[in-house]
XYZ file of C-alpha atoms in Angstrom:
557
model
C 36.120 -33.948 19.092
C 34.547 -30.412 18.499
C 32.988 -28.559 21.481
C 30.274 -25.939 20.620
C 29.172 -23.893 23.331
C 25.722 -21.485 23.202
C 25.734 -18.413 24.028
C 24.004 -19.153 27.378
C 27.027 -21.508 28.219
C 29.479 -18.662 28.064
C 30.171 -16.415 30.926
C 29.739 -12.569 30.323
C 32.542 -11.048 28.823
C 34.831 -13.888 28.279
C 36.529 -14.791 24.785
C 35.556 -17.933 23.217
C 39.354 -19.505 23.975
C 39.754 -22.983 23.393
C 36.412 -23.394 21.284
C 37.003 -24.999 18.238
C 34.970 -23.824 15.082
C 34.512 -25.337 12.044
C 35.998 -22.975 9.211
C 36.673 -20.105 11.668
C 34.501 -17.397 10.316
C 36.447 -14.153 10.182
C 34.128 -12.028 12.323
C 36.998 -9.580 13.154
C 36.440 -8.293 9.540
C 33.201 -6.562 10.624
C 33.011 -3.866 12.998
C 29.681 -3.216 14.903
C 27.578 -0.293 14.165
C 27.980 2.994 16.599
C 24.565 3.648 18.035
C 23.383 6.837 17.689
C 22.507 7.323 21.528
C 19.050 8.477 22.212
C 18.218 7.426 25.566
C 15.315 9.699 26.135
C 13.597 7.877 22.680
C 9.785 8.024 22.664
C 8.834 5.986 19.829
C 8.736 2.564 22.138
C 5.750 4.071 23.900
C 3.791 5.002 20.470
C 1.260 2.754 18.676
C 0.188 3.376 14.858
C -3.122 5.111 14.613
C -2.866 5.898 11.035
C -1.219 4.818 7.629
C 1.811 6.770 6.616
C 1.845 8.410 2.762
C 2.891 5.444 0.556
C 5.107 5.728 -2.462
C 5.499 2.977 -4.640
C 9.031 2.640 -6.132
C 7.958 -0.573 -8.545
C 8.600 1.382 -11.651
C 11.942 2.868 -10.941
C 13.729 0.961 -7.881
C 11.734 -2.288 -8.501
C 12.259 -2.086 -12.114
C 16.065 -1.777 -12.148
C 16.442 -4.714 -10.057
C 14.963 -7.222 -12.743
C 16.940 -9.387 -14.813
C 14.400 -8.594 -17.588
C 13.250 -5.020 -17.010
C 9.525 -4.387 -17.508
C 8.659 -3.568 -21.112
C 6.315 -0.598 -22.000
C 3.236 -3.024 -21.788
C 4.191 -4.399 -18.271
C 5.126 -0.946 -16.859
C 1.741 0.316 -17.743
C 0.010 -2.729 -16.250
C 2.022 -2.032 -13.033
C 1.329 1.595 -12.988
C -2.596 0.813 -13.632
C -2.458 -1.787 -10.848
C -0.453 0.820 -8.353
C -3.559 3.548 -9.036
C -6.259 0.826 -8.772
C -4.949 -0.094 -5.486
C -5.045 3.642 -4.162
C -1.383 4.666 -4.661
C -1.430 8.728 -4.585
C 2.349 8.863 -5.121
C 4.413 6.561 -7.355
C 7.652 6.905 -8.723
C 7.617 6.748 -12.417
C 11.695 6.453 -13.193
C 14.716 7.738 -13.531
C 14.579 9.634 -16.909
C 18.204 10.214 -17.606
C 19.419 6.713 -16.711
C 17.520 5.279 -19.537
C 15.634 5.967 -22.582
C 12.997 3.555 -21.871
C 12.591 5.483 -18.506
C 12.470 8.700 -20.039
C 9.856 7.275 -22.873
C 7.510 5.738 -20.151
C 7.328 9.196 -18.355
C 6.536 11.137 -21.630
C 3.757 8.465 -22.453
C 2.175 8.968 -19.122
C 1.994 12.504 -19.549
C 1.153 12.894 -23.293
C -1.689 10.166 -23.117
C -3.086 11.888 -19.939
C -2.501 8.433 -17.879
C -1.977 10.044 -14.839
C -5.030 10.577 -12.554
C -5.600 13.940 -11.040
C -5.199 12.952 -7.486
C -2.084 11.171 -8.343
C 1.564 12.610 -8.172
C 4.542 11.231 -9.996
C 7.928 11.304 -8.815
C 11.286 11.201 -10.868
C 14.844 11.262 -9.364
C 18.153 12.424 -10.709
C 21.751 12.610 -9.133
C 22.938 15.868 -8.328
C 24.662 16.873 -11.603
C 23.783 19.945 -13.842
C 22.571 18.466 -17.187
C 20.919 15.552 -15.554
C 18.609 17.963 -13.371
C 17.783 19.976 -16.490
C 17.068 17.021 -18.475
C 14.786 15.394 -15.670
C 12.844 18.701 -15.132
C 12.386 19.091 -18.952
C 10.876 15.318 -19.135
C 8.281 16.502 -16.526
C 6.958 19.383 -19.035
C 2.822 18.977 -19.352
C 2.645 16.909 -15.884
C 0.471 18.489 -13.758
C 2.183 17.866 -10.367
C 5.646 16.041 -9.748
C 7.957 15.101 -7.191
C 11.625 15.976 -8.093
C 14.248 14.056 -5.828
C 18.106 15.446 -6.034
C 20.081 13.146 -4.263
C 23.957 12.551 -3.746
C 25.667 9.829 -1.828
C 27.079 10.841 1.571
C 28.449 8.113 3.533
C 31.722 8.058 5.075
C 33.103 5.324 2.599
C 31.689 6.843 -0.625
C 33.011 10.238 0.290
C 36.439 8.574 0.677
C 36.577 5.618 -2.145
C 34.129 6.939 -4.733
C 34.080 10.746 -5.124
C 37.146 11.747 -2.982
C 35.407 14.437 -1.264
C 35.370 15.493 2.407
C 32.428 16.587 4.514
C 32.696 20.155 3.173
C 32.659 19.361 -0.184
C 29.933 16.976 -0.099
C 27.648 19.470 1.569
C 28.746 21.909 -1.137
C 27.423 19.600 -3.845
C 24.245 18.990 -1.793
C 23.622 22.693 -1.685
C 24.497 23.022 -5.477
C 21.542 20.358 -6.365
C 19.429 22.088 -4.049
C 19.990 25.668 -5.856
C 19.373 23.943 -9.263
C 16.446 22.173 -8.563
C 14.821 25.353 -6.932
C 15.678 27.502 -10.258
C 14.005 24.986 -12.436
C 11.177 24.438 -10.304
C 9.556 27.561 -12.061
C 10.551 26.692 -15.424
C 7.669 24.566 -16.719
C 4.524 26.827 -16.689
C 1.648 24.673 -15.498
C 3.455 21.909 -13.608
C 3.704 21.952 -9.915
C 7.235 20.557 -8.832
C 7.735 19.306 -5.170
C 10.978 19.216 -3.937
C 12.908 16.540 -2.286
C 16.279 15.837 -1.266
C 17.969 12.343 -0.422
C 21.253 11.566 1.211
C 21.872 8.366 -0.392
C 23.494 5.628 1.949
C 21.707 7.702 4.774
C 22.558 4.736 7.137
C 26.230 4.590 6.420
C 26.140 8.049 7.079
C 27.063 9.706 10.480
C 24.017 11.281 12.189
C 25.424 14.570 12.700
C 26.530 15.078 9.200
C 23.287 13.701 7.586
C 21.418 15.993 9.682
C 23.878 19.222 8.969
C 23.156 18.213 5.228
C 19.285 18.017 5.521
C 19.147 21.243 7.619
C 21.384 23.123 5.159
C 19.305 22.052 2.482
C 16.037 22.885 3.956
C 17.131 26.378 5.293
C 17.917 26.947 1.839
C 14.762 25.946 0.034
C 12.505 27.069 3.080
C 12.287 30.878 2.311
C 12.575 30.447 -1.392
C 10.165 27.540 -2.241
C 6.346 27.752 -2.756
C 5.290 24.282 -1.666
C 5.546 21.945 1.036
C 9.225 20.689 1.504
C 10.601 17.016 1.439
C 13.540 14.689 2.531
C 14.028 11.114 2.061
C 16.073 8.905 4.125
C 17.104 5.866 2.429
C 18.263 2.730 4.214
C 20.372 2.221 0.790
C 21.931 -0.797 2.614
C 20.226 -2.067 5.670
C 23.378 -2.346 8.016
C 21.804 -2.195 11.775
C 18.803 -3.515 13.485
C 15.418 -1.636 13.253
C 15.499 -0.062 16.980
C 18.926 1.867 15.706
C 16.998 2.883 12.539
C 13.980 4.030 14.664
C 16.513 5.795 16.957
C 18.341 7.724 13.876
C 14.771 8.757 12.392
C 13.729 10.130 15.758
C 16.870 12.050 16.165
C 16.597 13.516 12.898
C 12.537 14.164 13.383
C 13.508 15.919 16.381
C 16.591 18.075 15.267
C 15.064 18.945 11.779
C 14.583 22.318 10.648
C 11.433 23.711 9.141
C 10.062 20.306 10.206
C 6.309 21.833 10.220
C 6.493 22.241 6.463
C 8.871 19.150 5.769
C 7.549 15.621 4.842
C 9.906 13.246 6.292
C 10.320 9.845 4.225
C 12.054 6.966 4.498
C 13.259 4.264 1.800
C 13.890 1.072 3.633
C 15.877 -2.276 2.174
C 15.717 -5.456 3.546
C 19.265 -6.659 3.518
C 18.918 -7.973 7.088
C 15.611 -9.256 6.861
C 13.950 -6.529 8.830
C 12.995 -3.895 6.400
C 8.924 -4.338 7.678
C 10.242 -3.706 11.344
C 12.442 -1.152 10.207
C 9.787 0.913 8.292
C 7.074 0.234 11.165
C 9.344 1.720 13.847
C 10.684 4.794 11.749
C 7.033 5.726 11.616
C 6.576 5.532 15.166
C 9.726 7.727 15.530
C 8.594 10.627 13.190
C 8.456 9.386 9.835
C 5.330 10.679 7.726
C 6.033 8.721 4.392
C 7.125 5.270 3.280
C 8.769 4.072 -0.005
C 8.980 0.689 -1.183
C 7.652 -1.968 -3.486
C 4.809 -4.327 -3.798
C 6.130 -7.854 -2.357
C 9.273 -6.377 -1.597
C 11.158 -6.764 -5.128
C 14.631 -4.572 -5.463
C 18.173 -4.463 -5.367
C 19.902 -7.496 -3.583
C 17.315 -8.518 -0.680
C 14.913 -6.390 -1.766
C 13.205 -3.196 -0.877
C 10.515 -2.862 1.966
C 7.207 -5.068 0.973
C 4.294 -2.293 1.245
C 1.739 -4.955 0.820
C 3.002 -6.619 4.256
C 2.991 -3.121 5.839
C -0.441 -1.988 4.644
C -2.132 -5.420 5.843
C -0.298 -5.123 9.001
C -2.163 -2.291 9.511
C -5.302 -3.706 8.549
C -4.980 -6.704 10.861
C -4.975 -3.934 13.720
C -8.193 -1.841 12.417
C -6.238 0.884 10.884
C -7.192 1.692 7.304
C -4.184 1.108 5.078
C -5.554 3.329 2.514
C -4.871 1.035 0.068
C -7.366 -1.596 -1.354
C -5.973 -4.973 -0.786
C -9.450 -6.501 -1.344
C -8.096 -8.743 -4.405
C -4.596 -9.810 -2.806
C -4.322 -12.771 -5.372
C -5.327 -10.520 -8.485
C -2.556 -7.974 -7.214
C -0.041 -10.787 -6.550
C -0.959 -12.188 -10.214
C -0.606 -8.696 -11.971
C 2.454 -8.211 -10.174
C 4.155 -11.295 -10.968
C 3.089 -10.799 -14.714
C 4.913 -7.090 -14.474
C 8.082 -8.742 -12.595
C 8.378 -11.992 -14.057
C 9.128 -12.880 -10.413
C 6.819 -15.361 -8.266
C 5.755 -14.501 -4.830
C 6.842 -17.314 -2.485
C 4.264 -19.309 -1.090
C 5.006 -18.292 2.477
C 5.354 -14.464 1.727
C 3.411 -12.526 4.431
C -0.466 -12.038 3.620
C -0.268 -12.848 -0.130
C 1.504 -16.229 -0.146
C -0.333 -19.507 -1.137
C -0.110 -20.952 1.975
C -0.351 -18.124 4.696
C -4.080 -19.043 5.573
C -3.224 -22.787 5.322
C -2.817 -25.233 8.146
C -1.563 -28.661 7.640
C -1.163 -29.394 11.460
C -3.876 -31.206 13.230
C -4.270 -29.220 16.162
C -4.153 -26.173 14.085
C -6.708 -27.154 11.865
C -9.261 -28.129 14.848
C -9.038 -24.904 16.588
C -9.488 -23.191 13.194
C -12.488 -25.191 12.418
C -14.004 -24.630 15.969
C -13.304 -20.742 15.651
C -15.117 -20.838 12.794
C -17.912 -22.678 13.764
C -18.271 -20.583 16.757
C -18.066 -17.409 14.649
C -20.848 -18.851 12.306
C -23.100 -19.528 15.781
C -22.332 -16.544 17.260
C -22.674 -14.074 14.426
C -20.052 -11.827 16.058
C -18.615 -9.166 13.957
C -15.401 -8.866 15.709
C -12.828 -11.283 14.307
C -11.513 -13.693 16.621
C -10.257 -17.168 14.985
C -7.355 -19.098 15.901
C -4.527 -18.994 13.731
C -6.043 -16.651 11.454
C -4.865 -13.118 12.208
C -7.468 -11.525 9.521
C -10.623 -12.861 7.580
C -9.284 -14.518 4.471
C -12.491 -13.218 2.803
C -11.677 -9.695 3.422
C -8.893 -10.156 0.849
C -10.556 -12.073 -1.614
C -9.926 -15.647 -0.416
C -12.392 -18.153 0.733
C -12.020 -20.689 3.510
C -11.492 -24.113 1.484
C -7.785 -23.569 1.251
C -7.740 -22.898 4.940
C -7.462 -26.696 5.918
C -5.091 -28.992 3.596
C -4.368 -32.681 4.635
C -1.184 -34.297 5.018
C 0.472 -36.799 7.475
C 0.437 -33.880 10.046
C -3.147 -33.315 9.746
C -5.951 -34.226 12.322
C -9.573 -35.134 12.792
C -10.590 -31.652 13.256
C -9.165 -30.630 9.719
C -10.869 -33.371 8.070
C -14.050 -33.008 9.544
C -14.079 -29.267 8.729
C -13.085 -29.785 4.803
C -16.240 -32.518 4.679
C -18.454 -30.103 6.157
C -17.655 -26.918 4.240
C -16.964 -29.079 1.221
C -19.897 -31.409 1.310
C -22.428 -30.381 4.051
C -21.697 -33.625 6.270
C -21.125 -33.065 9.742
C -19.237 -36.220 11.055
C -19.692 -37.915 14.473
C -16.761 -37.575 16.313
C -16.057 -41.318 16.576
C -16.116 -41.319 12.809
C -13.745 -38.281 12.694
C -11.252 -40.286 14.562
C -11.749 -43.391 12.563
C -11.480 -41.463 9.492
C -8.345 -39.547 10.647
C -6.625 -42.910 11.141
C -7.289 -43.922 7.714
C -6.052 -40.672 6.067
C -2.883 -40.689 8.128
C -2.143 -44.180 6.525
C -2.978 -42.806 3.164
C -0.708 -39.971 3.524
C 2.334 -41.852 4.811
C 1.418 -44.263 2.010
C 1.497 -42.118 -0.959
C 3.419 -38.941 0.354
C 2.555 -35.403 -0.162
C -0.805 -33.904 0.410
C -4.182 -35.110 -0.421
C -6.541 -32.702 -2.055
C -10.285 -32.257 -0.776
C -11.555 -33.968 -3.915
C -9.233 -36.894 -2.779
C -10.656 -36.631 0.617
C -14.059 -37.245 -0.272
C -12.811 -40.060 -2.856
C -11.437 -41.746 0.452
C -14.403 -41.249 2.157
C -17.019 -42.381 0.033
C -15.081 -45.700 -0.993
C -14.659 -46.526 2.648
C -17.876 -45.695 4.371
C -20.407 -44.853 1.655
C -19.633 -47.452 -0.900
C -17.359 -50.230 0.433
C -17.219 -52.545 -2.523
C -20.551 -52.380 -4.421
C -23.085 -49.960 -3.692
C -25.583 -50.586 -0.964
C -29.377 -50.648 -1.860
C -31.706 -49.499 0.699
C -33.433 -52.712 2.444
C -36.990 -53.369 2.762
C -39.383 -50.864 4.494
C -39.186 -51.180 8.268
C -42.026 -50.610 10.431
C -41.508 -48.422 13.407
C -41.173 -50.852 16.250
C -41.114 -48.441 18.838
C -37.970 -47.305 20.672
C -35.011 -46.601 18.563
C -36.247 -46.971 15.047
C -32.837 -46.656 13.305
C -31.210 -49.129 16.033
C -33.881 -51.468 14.543
C -32.858 -51.119 11.061
C -29.113 -51.665 11.894
C -30.179 -54.769 13.943
C -32.134 -56.110 11.020
C -29.016 -55.543 8.767
C -26.983 -57.571 11.240
C -29.475 -60.252 11.664
C -29.740 -60.674 7.870
C -25.755 -61.011 7.144
C -25.824 -63.597 10.217
C -23.327 -61.531 11.941
C -23.205 -61.532 15.955
C -22.561 -57.991 16.736
C -24.720 -54.941 18.112
C -25.679 -51.138 16.762
C -23.538 -48.938 18.782
C -25.137 -45.859 17.052
C -27.317 -45.064 13.816
C -28.247 -41.313 13.249
C -30.014 -39.746 10.500
C -29.540 -36.138 10.168
C -29.852 -33.828 6.645
C -26.457 -32.766 5.162
C -26.026 -29.208 4.141
C -25.250 -28.042 0.718
C -24.031 -29.214 -1.769
C -25.310 -32.561 -0.759
C -28.505 -31.150 0.941
C -29.792 -34.913 1.241
C -30.987 -37.049 4.311
C -27.433 -38.653 5.650
C -27.124 -41.386 8.110
C -24.136 -42.727 10.038
C -24.177 -46.150 11.242
C -21.908 -47.755 13.677
C -21.838 -51.258 14.211
C -19.765 -53.561 16.646
C -18.675 -56.841 15.715
C -16.009 -59.035 17.334
C -14.799 -55.998 19.577
C -14.184 -54.041 16.366
C -16.189 -50.980 15.275
C -17.293 -50.690 11.670
C -18.842 -47.592 10.277
C -21.081 -46.988 7.279
C -22.500 -43.599 5.556
C -25.857 -43.886 3.615
C -26.937 -40.720 1.479
C -30.379 -41.532 0.094
C -33.519 -39.534 -1.211
C -35.300 -40.553 2.430
C -34.515 -40.910 5.818
C -35.306 -44.651 5.607
C -33.062 -45.164 2.291
C -30.147 -43.398 4.073
C -30.460 -45.418 7.231
C -30.892 -48.940 5.374
C -27.895 -47.713 3.435
C -25.744 -46.866 6.078
C -26.043 -49.855 8.239
C -25.655 -51.796 4.944
C -22.285 -50.340 4.269
C -21.298 -50.920 7.777
C -22.251 -54.701 7.673
C -20.366 -54.838 4.424
C -17.400 -53.547 5.974
C -17.609 -56.170 8.744
C -18.343 -59.087 6.374
C -15.175 -58.189 4.103
C -13.134 -58.301 7.238
C -11.855 -54.771 6.987
C -9.193 -54.790 9.744
C -8.742 -51.105 9.780
C -11.987 -50.947 11.968
C -11.356 -49.421 15.432
C -10.598 -51.830 18.194
C -12.625 -51.003 21.165
């Protein structure tokens, strides 16, 4: 017998002696991270007030992670999408990595495809010939960010480059010096210098800071423009709060901070890239690099759509246009040939959809209350934003399956057909649809929902024609219509209710709901007609038809 204890079952500090584990995972292979230690951290008490500077790396970091990298047409489509969304900084490639990247950069420049308010970015490792060729490829551009980088982590210093700290720092300064010399080599092109210690998250915090400050101290008295450093979580290797601590540590101790843009480049290996980016901004980061929908190496880059929508949902201008989120998604899917998941935050097919009955009922009531009050501030249960603000409608909010309830069904009939169901009819039809979904499995569409409703209540069997005109006998006129239908059919029962209303669009016609009680069972009929009298007669006729047919699905009373 295997005994498994949860963390709550174990005494603090005790080992798992005597606990049998199937397989026994080798946890001793993986040492925990060492916290930077920032007891006076300030980021937990801050809140976001504005969007950071966004930089899309879809055309470089995202593209290199595709099994089928983008061809020139798809690259241009992605670039145009990013511009249309409002990105002001776009990394367009790694010109020395492939001819495709070089040729695309030249195409953008030579066709004047880069708007005046957009800055392109290119990157190069710190190698003399690579830096020179990269700068040469920028000839003719108005403005560009030149990012030079070298890996700085302890493991890469040891096993890849066989360098110590001093040699690694020397390499970074060599690259900084060459980039500075080449900054003025292309007349008419403003080049902004940016340094990135690749594998920042695996680099000792004090050493990463030493390299950054050495590069900035070299650039500051010599460079004309704002300086930049970019801190990549090349591999996400610790929780987001530790990333925030390290960013705040760097932010506090960075030389020339007043003229330096501090950027972050989070990845999502632990699944917390979004949280890491948000906390990093609170900790002092000015700029965030990522991709649309999180495409990128391994588990991907941080998702910029999610970050921007998170800001929007808190009333902060995201500085990106997400008003057609489905159009953005379709374009990104075309360019990357990768699907966006149905549950992807903010953009997936199902993220504004509820199947559960309690959720559907709350959404329906929230939308109804908002419609009646005219309130501008959005406050609807289960919907953090108004789907219409990002190009969606309300039709997909509620979908029917075995988990659905009467509130959701009533909402779909009201919004799709203009029919406002009485509460008892909601209960009756919800039970019907529960059985339909259980028998058929899967989901019932709005069209199928109406078909079931119509077959059961509006046209049970042959269409019910209006009865003879009924003079107003005084009292409840419509109850008299129902009573007449019962008597004509020879049924011993009574009319519990017969109400006539006018359906909204698209039906926009007199609509009647009749509940007859026969042999302690309730039978509903619905009538839609050109006049109130016709609708009432049809509703009563439909209910009688069901009672005569021995419909055993009527509600027991």
